[in-house]
PDB file of C-alpha atoms and ligand atoms in Angstrom:
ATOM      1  CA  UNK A  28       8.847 -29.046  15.029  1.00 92.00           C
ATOM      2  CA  UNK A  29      10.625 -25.703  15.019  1.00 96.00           C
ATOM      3  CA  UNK A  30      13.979 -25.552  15.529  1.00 97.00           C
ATOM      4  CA  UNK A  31      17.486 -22.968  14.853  1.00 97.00           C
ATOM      5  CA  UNK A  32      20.413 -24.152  12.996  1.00 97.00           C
ATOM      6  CA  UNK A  33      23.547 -22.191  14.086  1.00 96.00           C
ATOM      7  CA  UNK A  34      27.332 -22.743  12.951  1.00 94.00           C
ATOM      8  CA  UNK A  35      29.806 -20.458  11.349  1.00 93.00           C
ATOM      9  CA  UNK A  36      29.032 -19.588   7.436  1.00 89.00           C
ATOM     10  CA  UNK A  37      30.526 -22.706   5.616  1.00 86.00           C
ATOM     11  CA  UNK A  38      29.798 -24.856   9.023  1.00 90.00           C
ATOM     12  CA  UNK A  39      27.583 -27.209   6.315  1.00 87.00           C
ATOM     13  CA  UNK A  40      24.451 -26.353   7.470  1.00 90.00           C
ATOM     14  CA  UNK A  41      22.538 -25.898   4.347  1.00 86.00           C
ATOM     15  CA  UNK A  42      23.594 -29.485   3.645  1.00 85.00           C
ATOM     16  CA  UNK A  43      21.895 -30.516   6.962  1.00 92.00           C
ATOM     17  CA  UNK A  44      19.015 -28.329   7.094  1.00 92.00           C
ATOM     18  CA  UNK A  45      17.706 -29.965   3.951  1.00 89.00           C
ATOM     19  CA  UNK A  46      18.008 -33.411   5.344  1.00 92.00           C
ATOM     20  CA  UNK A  47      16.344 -32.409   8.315  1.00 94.00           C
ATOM     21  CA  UNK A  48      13.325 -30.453   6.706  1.00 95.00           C
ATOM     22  CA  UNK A  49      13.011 -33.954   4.309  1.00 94.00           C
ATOM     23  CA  UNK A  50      12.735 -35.815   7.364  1.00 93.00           C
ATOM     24  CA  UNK A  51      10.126 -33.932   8.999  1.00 94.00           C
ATOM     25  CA  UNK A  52       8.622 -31.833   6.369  1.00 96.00           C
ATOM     26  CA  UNK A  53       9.087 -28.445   7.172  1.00 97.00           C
ATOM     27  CA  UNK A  54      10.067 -25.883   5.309  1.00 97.00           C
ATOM     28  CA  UNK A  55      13.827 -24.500   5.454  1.00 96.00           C
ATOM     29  CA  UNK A  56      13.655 -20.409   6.557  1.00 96.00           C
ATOM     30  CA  UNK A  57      17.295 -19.091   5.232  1.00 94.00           C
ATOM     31  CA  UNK A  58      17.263 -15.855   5.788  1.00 95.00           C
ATOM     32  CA  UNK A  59      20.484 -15.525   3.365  1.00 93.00           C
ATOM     33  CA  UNK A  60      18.690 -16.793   0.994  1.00 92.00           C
ATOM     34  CA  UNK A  61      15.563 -14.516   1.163  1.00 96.00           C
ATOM     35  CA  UNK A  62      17.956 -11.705   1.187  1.00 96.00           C
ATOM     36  CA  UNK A  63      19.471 -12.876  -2.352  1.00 93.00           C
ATOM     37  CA  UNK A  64      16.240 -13.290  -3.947  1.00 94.00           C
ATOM     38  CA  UNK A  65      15.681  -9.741  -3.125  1.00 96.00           C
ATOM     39  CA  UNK A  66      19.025  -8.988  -4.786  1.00 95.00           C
ATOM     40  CA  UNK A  67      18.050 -10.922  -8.047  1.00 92.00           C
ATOM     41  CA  UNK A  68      15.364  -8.849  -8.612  1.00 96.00           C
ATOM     42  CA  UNK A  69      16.718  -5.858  -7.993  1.00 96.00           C
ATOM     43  CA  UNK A  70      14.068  -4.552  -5.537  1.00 97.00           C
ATOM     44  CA  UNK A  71      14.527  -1.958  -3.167  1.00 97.00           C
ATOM     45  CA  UNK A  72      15.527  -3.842  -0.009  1.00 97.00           C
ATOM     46  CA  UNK A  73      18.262  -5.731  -2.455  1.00 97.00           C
ATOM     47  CA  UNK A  74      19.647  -2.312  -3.462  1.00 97.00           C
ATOM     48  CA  UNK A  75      19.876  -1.585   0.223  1.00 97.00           C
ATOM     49  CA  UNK A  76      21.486  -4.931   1.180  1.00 97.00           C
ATOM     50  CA  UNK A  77      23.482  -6.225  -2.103  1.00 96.00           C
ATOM     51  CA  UNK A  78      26.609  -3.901  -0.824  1.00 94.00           C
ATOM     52  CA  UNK A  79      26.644  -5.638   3.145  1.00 95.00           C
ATOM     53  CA  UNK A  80      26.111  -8.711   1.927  1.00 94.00           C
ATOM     54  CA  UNK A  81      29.068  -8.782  -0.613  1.00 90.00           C
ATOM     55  CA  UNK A  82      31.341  -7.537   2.134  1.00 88.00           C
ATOM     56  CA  UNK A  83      30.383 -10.266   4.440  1.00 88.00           C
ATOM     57  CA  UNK A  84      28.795  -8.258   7.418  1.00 92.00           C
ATOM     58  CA  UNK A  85      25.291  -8.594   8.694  1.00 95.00           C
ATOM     59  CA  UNK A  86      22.202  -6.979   6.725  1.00 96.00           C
ATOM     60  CA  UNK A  87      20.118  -3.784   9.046  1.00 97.00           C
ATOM     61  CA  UNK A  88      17.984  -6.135  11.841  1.00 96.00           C
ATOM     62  CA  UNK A  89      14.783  -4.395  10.854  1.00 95.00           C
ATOM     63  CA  UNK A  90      15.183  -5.561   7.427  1.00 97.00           C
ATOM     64  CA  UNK A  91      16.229  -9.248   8.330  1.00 97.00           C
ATOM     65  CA  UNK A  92      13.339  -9.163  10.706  1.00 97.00           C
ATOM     66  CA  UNK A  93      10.236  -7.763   8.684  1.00 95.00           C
ATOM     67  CA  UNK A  94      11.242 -10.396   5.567  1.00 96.00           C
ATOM     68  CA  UNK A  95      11.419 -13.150   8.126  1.00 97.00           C
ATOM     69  CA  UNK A  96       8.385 -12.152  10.389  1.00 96.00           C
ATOM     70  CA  UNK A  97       6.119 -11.961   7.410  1.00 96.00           C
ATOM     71  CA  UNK A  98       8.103 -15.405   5.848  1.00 97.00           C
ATOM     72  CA  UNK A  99       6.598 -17.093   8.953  1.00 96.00           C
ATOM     73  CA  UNK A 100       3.022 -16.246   8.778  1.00 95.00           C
ATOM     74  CA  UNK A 101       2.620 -18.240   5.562  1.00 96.00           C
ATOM     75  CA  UNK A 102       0.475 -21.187   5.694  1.00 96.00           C
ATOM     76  CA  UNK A 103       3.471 -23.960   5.372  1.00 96.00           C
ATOM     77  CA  UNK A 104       4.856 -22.960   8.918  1.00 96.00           C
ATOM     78  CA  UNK A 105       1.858 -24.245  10.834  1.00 94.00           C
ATOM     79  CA  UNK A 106       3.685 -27.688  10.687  1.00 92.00           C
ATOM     80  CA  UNK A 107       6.924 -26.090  11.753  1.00 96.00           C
ATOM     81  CA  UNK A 108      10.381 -25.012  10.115  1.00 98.00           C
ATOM     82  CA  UNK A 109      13.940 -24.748  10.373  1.00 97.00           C
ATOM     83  CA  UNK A 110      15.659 -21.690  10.371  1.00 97.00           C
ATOM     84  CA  UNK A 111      19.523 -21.216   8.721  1.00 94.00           C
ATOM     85  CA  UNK A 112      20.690 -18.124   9.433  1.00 94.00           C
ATOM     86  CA  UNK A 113      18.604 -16.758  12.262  1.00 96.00           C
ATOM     87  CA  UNK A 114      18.833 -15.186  14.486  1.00 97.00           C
ATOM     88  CA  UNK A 115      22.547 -14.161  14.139  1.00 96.00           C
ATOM     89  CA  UNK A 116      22.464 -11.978  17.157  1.00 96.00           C
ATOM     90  CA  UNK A 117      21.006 -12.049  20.489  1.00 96.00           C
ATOM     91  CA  UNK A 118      18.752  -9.046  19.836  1.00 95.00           C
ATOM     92  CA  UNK A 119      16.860 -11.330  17.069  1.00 97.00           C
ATOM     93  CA  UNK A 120      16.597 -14.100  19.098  1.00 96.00           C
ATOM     94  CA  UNK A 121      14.820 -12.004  21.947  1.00 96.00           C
ATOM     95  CA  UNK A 122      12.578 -10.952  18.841  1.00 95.00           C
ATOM     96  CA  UNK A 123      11.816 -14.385  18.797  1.00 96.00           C
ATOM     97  CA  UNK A 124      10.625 -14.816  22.364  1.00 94.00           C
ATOM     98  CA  UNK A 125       8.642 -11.713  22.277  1.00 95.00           C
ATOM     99  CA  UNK A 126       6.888 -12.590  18.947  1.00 94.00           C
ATOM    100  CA  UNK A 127       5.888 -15.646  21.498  1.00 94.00           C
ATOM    101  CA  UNK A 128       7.629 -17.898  18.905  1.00 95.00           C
ATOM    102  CA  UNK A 129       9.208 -21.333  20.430  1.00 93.00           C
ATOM    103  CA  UNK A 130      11.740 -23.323  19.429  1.00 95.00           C
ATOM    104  CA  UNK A 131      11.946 -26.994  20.043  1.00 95.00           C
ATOM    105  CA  UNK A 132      15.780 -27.549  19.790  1.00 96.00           C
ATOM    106  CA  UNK A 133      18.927 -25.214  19.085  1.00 97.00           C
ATOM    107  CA  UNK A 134      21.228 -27.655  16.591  1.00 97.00           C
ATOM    108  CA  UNK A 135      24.860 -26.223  16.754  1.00 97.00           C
ATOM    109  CA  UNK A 136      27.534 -27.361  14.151  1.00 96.00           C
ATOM    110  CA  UNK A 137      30.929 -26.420  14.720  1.00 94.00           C
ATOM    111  CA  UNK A 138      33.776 -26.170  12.580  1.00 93.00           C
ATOM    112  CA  UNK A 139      37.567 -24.653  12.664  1.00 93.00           C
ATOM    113  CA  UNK A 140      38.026 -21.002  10.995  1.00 93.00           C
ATOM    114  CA  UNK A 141      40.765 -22.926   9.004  1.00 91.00           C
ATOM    115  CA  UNK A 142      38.184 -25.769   7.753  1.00 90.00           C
ATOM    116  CA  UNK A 143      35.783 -23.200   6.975  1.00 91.00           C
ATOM    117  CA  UNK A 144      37.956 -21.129   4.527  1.00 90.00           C
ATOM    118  CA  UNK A 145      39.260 -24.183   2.672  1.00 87.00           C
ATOM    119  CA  UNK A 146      35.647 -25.355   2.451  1.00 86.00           C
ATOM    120  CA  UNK A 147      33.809 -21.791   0.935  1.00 88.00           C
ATOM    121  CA  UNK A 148      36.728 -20.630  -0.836  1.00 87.00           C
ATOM    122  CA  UNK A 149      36.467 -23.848  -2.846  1.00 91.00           C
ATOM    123  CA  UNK A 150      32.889 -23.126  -3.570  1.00 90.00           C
ATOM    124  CA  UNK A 151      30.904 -22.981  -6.923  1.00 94.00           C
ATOM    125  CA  UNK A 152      27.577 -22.568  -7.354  1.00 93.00           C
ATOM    126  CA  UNK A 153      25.399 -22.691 -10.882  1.00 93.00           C
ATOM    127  CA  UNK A 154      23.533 -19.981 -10.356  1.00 89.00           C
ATOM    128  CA  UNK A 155      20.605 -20.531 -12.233  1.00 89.00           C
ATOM    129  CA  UNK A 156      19.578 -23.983 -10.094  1.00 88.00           C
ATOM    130  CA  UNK A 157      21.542 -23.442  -7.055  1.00 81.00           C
ATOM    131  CA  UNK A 158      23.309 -26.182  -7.671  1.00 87.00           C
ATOM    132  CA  UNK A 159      26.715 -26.233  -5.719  1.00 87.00           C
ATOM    133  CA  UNK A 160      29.806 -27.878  -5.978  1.00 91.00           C
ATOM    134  CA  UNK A 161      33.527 -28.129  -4.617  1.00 89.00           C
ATOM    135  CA  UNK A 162      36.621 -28.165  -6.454  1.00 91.00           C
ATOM    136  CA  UNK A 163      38.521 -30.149  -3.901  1.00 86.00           C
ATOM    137  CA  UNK A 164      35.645 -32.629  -2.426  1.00 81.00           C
ATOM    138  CA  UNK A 165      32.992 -32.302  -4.949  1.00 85.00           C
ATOM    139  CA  UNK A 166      34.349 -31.145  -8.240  1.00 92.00           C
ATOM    140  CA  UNK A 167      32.374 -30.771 -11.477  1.00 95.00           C
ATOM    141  CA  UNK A 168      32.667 -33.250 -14.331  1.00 96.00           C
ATOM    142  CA  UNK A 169      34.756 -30.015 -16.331  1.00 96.00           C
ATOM    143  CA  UNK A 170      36.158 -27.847 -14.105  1.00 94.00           C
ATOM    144  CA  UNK A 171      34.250 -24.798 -13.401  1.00 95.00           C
ATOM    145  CA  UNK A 172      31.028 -25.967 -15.870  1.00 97.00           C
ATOM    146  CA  UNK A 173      27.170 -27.397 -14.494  1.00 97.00           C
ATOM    147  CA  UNK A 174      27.297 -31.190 -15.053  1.00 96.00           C
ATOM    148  CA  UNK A 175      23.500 -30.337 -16.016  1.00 96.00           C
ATOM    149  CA  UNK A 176      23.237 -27.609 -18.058  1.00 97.00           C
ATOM    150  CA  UNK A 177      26.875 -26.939 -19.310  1.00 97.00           C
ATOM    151  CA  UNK A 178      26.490 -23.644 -17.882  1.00 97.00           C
ATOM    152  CA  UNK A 179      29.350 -22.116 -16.562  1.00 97.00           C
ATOM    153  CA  UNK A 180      29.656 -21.970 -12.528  1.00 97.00           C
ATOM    154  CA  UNK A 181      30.474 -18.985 -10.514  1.00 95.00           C
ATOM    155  CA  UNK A 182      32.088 -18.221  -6.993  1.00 93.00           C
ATOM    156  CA  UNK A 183      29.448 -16.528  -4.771  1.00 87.00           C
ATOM    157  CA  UNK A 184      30.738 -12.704  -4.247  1.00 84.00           C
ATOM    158  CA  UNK A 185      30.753 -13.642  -0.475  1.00 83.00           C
ATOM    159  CA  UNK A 186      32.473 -16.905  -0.437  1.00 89.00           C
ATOM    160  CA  UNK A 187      36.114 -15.181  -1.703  1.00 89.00           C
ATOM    161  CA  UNK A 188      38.216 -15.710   0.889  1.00 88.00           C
ATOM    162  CA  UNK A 189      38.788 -12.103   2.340  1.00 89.00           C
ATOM    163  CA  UNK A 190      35.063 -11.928   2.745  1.00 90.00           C
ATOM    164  CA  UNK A 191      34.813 -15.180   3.985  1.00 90.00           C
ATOM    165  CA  UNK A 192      37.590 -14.015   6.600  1.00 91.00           C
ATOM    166  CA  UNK A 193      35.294 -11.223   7.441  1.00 91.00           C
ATOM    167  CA  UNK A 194      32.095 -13.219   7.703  1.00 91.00           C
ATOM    168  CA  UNK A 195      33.452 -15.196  10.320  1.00 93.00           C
ATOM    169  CA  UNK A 196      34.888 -12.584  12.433  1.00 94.00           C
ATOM    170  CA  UNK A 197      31.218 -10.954  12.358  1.00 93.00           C
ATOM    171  CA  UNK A 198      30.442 -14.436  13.205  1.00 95.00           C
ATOM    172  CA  UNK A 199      33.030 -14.736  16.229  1.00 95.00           C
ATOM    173  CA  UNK A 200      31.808 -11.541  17.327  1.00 96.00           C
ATOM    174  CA  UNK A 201      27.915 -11.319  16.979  1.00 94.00           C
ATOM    175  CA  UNK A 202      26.816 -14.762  16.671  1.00 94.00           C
ATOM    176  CA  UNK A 203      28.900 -16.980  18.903  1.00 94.00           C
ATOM    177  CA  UNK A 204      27.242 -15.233  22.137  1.00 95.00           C
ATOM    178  CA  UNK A 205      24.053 -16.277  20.951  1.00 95.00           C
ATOM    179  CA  UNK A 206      25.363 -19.864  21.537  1.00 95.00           C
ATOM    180  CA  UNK A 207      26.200 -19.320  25.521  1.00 94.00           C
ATOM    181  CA  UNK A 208      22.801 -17.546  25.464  1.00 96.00           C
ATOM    182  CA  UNK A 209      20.866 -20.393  24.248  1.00 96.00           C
ATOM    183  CA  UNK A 210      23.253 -22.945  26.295  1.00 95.00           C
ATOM    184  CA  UNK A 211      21.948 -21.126  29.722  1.00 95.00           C
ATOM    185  CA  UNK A 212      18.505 -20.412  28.581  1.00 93.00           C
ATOM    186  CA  UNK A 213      17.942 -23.769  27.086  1.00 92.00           C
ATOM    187  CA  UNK A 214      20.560 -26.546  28.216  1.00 92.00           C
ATOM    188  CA  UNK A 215      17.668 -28.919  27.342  1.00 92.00           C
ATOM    189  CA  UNK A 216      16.925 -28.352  24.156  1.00 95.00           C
ATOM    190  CA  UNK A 217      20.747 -27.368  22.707  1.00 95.00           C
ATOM    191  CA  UNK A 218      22.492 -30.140  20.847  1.00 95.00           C
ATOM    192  CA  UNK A 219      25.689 -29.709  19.360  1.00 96.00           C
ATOM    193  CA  UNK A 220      27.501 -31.662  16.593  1.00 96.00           C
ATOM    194  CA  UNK A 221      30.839 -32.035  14.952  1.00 94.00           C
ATOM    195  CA  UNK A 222      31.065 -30.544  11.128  1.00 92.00           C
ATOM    196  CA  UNK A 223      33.982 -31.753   9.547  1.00 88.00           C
ATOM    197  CA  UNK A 224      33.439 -35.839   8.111  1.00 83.00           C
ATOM    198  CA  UNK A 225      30.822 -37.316   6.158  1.00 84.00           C
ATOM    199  CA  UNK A 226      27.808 -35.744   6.133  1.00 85.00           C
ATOM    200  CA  UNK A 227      25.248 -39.103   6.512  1.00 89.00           C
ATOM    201  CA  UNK A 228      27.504 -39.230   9.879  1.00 92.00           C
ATOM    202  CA  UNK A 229      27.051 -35.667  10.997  1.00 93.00           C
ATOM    203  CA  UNK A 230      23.356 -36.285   9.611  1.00 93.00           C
ATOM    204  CA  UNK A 231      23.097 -39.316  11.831  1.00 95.00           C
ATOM    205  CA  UNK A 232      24.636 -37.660  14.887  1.00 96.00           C
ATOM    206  CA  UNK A 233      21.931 -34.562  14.565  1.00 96.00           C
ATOM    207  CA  UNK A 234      18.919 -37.278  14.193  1.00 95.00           C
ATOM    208  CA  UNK A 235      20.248 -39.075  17.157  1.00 96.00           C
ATOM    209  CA  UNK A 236      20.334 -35.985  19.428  1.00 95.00           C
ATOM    210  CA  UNK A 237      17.160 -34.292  18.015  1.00 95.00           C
ATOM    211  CA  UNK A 238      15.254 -37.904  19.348  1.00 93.00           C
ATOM    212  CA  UNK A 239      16.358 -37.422  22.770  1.00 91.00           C
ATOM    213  CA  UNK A 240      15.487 -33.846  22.850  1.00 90.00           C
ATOM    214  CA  UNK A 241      11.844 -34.682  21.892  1.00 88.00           C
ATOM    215  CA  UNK A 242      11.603 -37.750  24.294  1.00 88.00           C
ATOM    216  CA  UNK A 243      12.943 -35.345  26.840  1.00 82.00           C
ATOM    217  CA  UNK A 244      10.414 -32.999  26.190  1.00 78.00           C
ATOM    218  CA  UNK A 245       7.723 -35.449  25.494  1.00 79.00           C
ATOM    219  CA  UNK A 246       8.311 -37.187  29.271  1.00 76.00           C
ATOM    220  CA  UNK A 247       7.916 -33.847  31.044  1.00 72.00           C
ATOM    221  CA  UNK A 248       5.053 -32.761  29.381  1.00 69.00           C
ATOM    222  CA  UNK A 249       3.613 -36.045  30.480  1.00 65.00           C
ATOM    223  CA  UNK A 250       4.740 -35.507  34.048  1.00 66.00           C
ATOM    224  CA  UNK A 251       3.459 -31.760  33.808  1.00 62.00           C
ATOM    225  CA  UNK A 252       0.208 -33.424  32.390  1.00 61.00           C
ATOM    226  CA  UNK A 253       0.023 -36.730  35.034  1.00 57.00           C
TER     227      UNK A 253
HETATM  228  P1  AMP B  17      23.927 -16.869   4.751  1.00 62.90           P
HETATM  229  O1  AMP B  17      23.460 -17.371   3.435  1.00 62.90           O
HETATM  230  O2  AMP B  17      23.068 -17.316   5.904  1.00 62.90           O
HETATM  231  O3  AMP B  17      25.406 -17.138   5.002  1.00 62.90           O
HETATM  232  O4  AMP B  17      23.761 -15.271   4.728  1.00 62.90           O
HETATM  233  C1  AMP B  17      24.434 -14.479   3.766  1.00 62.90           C
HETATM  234  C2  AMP B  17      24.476 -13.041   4.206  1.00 62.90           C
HETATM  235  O5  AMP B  17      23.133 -12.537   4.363  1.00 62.90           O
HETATM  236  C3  AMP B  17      25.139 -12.774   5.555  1.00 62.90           C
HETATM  237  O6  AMP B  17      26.549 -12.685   5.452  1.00 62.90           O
HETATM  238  C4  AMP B  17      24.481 -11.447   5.953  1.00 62.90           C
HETATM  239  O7  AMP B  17      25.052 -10.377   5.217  1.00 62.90           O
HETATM  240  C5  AMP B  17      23.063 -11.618   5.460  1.00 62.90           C
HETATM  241  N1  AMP B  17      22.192 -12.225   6.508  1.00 62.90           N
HETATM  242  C6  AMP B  17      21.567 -13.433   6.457  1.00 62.90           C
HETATM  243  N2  AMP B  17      20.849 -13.656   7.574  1.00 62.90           N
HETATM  244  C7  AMP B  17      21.028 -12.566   8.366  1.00 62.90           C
HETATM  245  C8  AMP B  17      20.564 -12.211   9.666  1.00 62.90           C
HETATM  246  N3  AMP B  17      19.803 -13.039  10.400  1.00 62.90           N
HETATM  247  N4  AMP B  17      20.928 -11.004  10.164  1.00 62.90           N
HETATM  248  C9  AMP B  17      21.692 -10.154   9.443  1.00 62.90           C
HETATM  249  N5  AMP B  17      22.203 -10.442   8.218  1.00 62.90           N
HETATM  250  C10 AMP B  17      21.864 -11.638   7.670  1.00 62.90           C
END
C-alpha cells in the first residue's frame, strides 16, 4: 500500500497517518520530520534548512528530494508507506511519477485556516519523546510540564502563530494545486475527508474510503486480467 497524505499543516494528519501505518504496517515517511532530525544534530543540511523551516516556508526541493529518495530505498518500504508532507508541490509529485513510484490512494483532510491556527498555536510538544499535547483539547496534567517525565514542554518554533499564518499561505499557494492535480490525474484513487471532530470518526471515515479505493482497483485489475 503506498499512499500521500495531504491537508494544510495542523489539518491532523500526523494523528491519522499513524493510525493508518498501524493498520497496515507501513512505515510513516514525514518529510518534516526527517528535516528536524537533521536540525537536532546539527548537520550540514540542518544548518541549511533550520532558518526556512522556522519561518514556515518550504525547504530547497533538491534537499527535500535526495533525503526522501534515499528514505525510500530502505528495506521497510518494500511493503509500502505513507507519506506526510510530500510532495508539497507539483514539481515533487512529477518526481514521483518519473522515479516510476505509484501511489495507491491520495487521502485529503481539510480544515478552515481559522481551525488550523487555534489548533497549532495551542500546541506543545515534549521534545525529548515527541510527545504532544493541547492546551485547549488535550492539556497536560500541569500546565506546560510532560505528564511522563516532568519535563517541561515547549511550543515548536513553527507552530507560533505568525509562522503558522505563513505556513499556510505557502500552503494555499504551493500545495493546494497539487490537490486539483491529483483530482484530474487520479479521480479514482483521491479520497477526501473532513478534519475537524473526533478523530476515531475522521479515522473511520478515511478506512471507509481507503476500502473502496482498493476494491475499485482490485475489480479492474481483475477485468484487465479476465
Ligand atoms: P511538516 O512537519 O510536514 O509540517 O514540515 C515542517 C517544515 O518542513 C515545512 O514547513 C517545510 O519548511 C519543511 N518541509 C517538510 N516537507 C517539505 C517538502 N516536501 N518540501 C519542502 N519543504 C518541506
Amino acid at each position: 500500500m503506498q499512499l500521500i497524505l495531504l491537508g494544510a499543516p495542523g489539518a491532523g494528519k500526523g494523528t491519522q497517518a499513524e493510525f493508518i501505518c498501524k493498520q497496515f504496517g507501513i512505515p510513516k515517511i514525514s518529510t518534516g520530520d526527517m528535516l528536524r532530525v537533521e536540525i537536532a544534530a546539527r548537520t550540514p543540511i540542518g544548518q541549511k534548512v533550520q532558518g526556512i523551516m522556522a519561518e514556515g516556508k518550504l525547504v530547497p526541493e533538491e534537499i527535500v528530494n535526495s533525503l526522501l529518495m534515499a528514505r525510500l530505498k530502505l528495506p521497510d518500504c518494500k511493503k509500502g508507506f505513507l507519506l506526510d508532507g510530500y510532495p508539497r508541490t507539483i514539481s515533487q509529485a512529477e518526481l514521483l511519477e518519473t522515479n516510476g513510484i505509484l501511489i495507491d490512494a491520495i487521502i485529503e483532510i481539510y480544515i478552515s485556516d481559522e481551525d488550523i491556527i487555534k489548533r497549532l498555536s495551542g500546541r506543545r510538544i515534549h521534545p525529548q519523546s515527541g510527545r504532544t499535547y493541547h492546551i485547549i483539547y488535550q492539556p497536560p496534567k500541569n500546565p506546560e510540564i510532560d505528564d511522563i517525565t516532568q519535563e517541561p514542554l515547549i511550543q515548536r518554533e513553527d507552530d507560533k502563530e505568525e509562522t503558522v499564518r505563513m505556513r499556510l499561505q505557502v500552503y494555499h499557494q504551493q500545495t493546494e494545486p497539487l490537490i486539483a492535480w491529483y483530482q484530474k490525474r487520479s479521480p479514482n484513487k483521491y479520497i477526501q475527508v473532513e478534519g475537524e471532530g473526533a478523530v476515531n470518526s475522521i479515522c473511520d471515515q478515511i478506512m471507509q474510503k481507503l476500502g473502496s479505493v482498493m476494491e475499485k482497483r482490485d475489480g479492474d485489475r481483475h477485468i484487465n486480467q479476465g
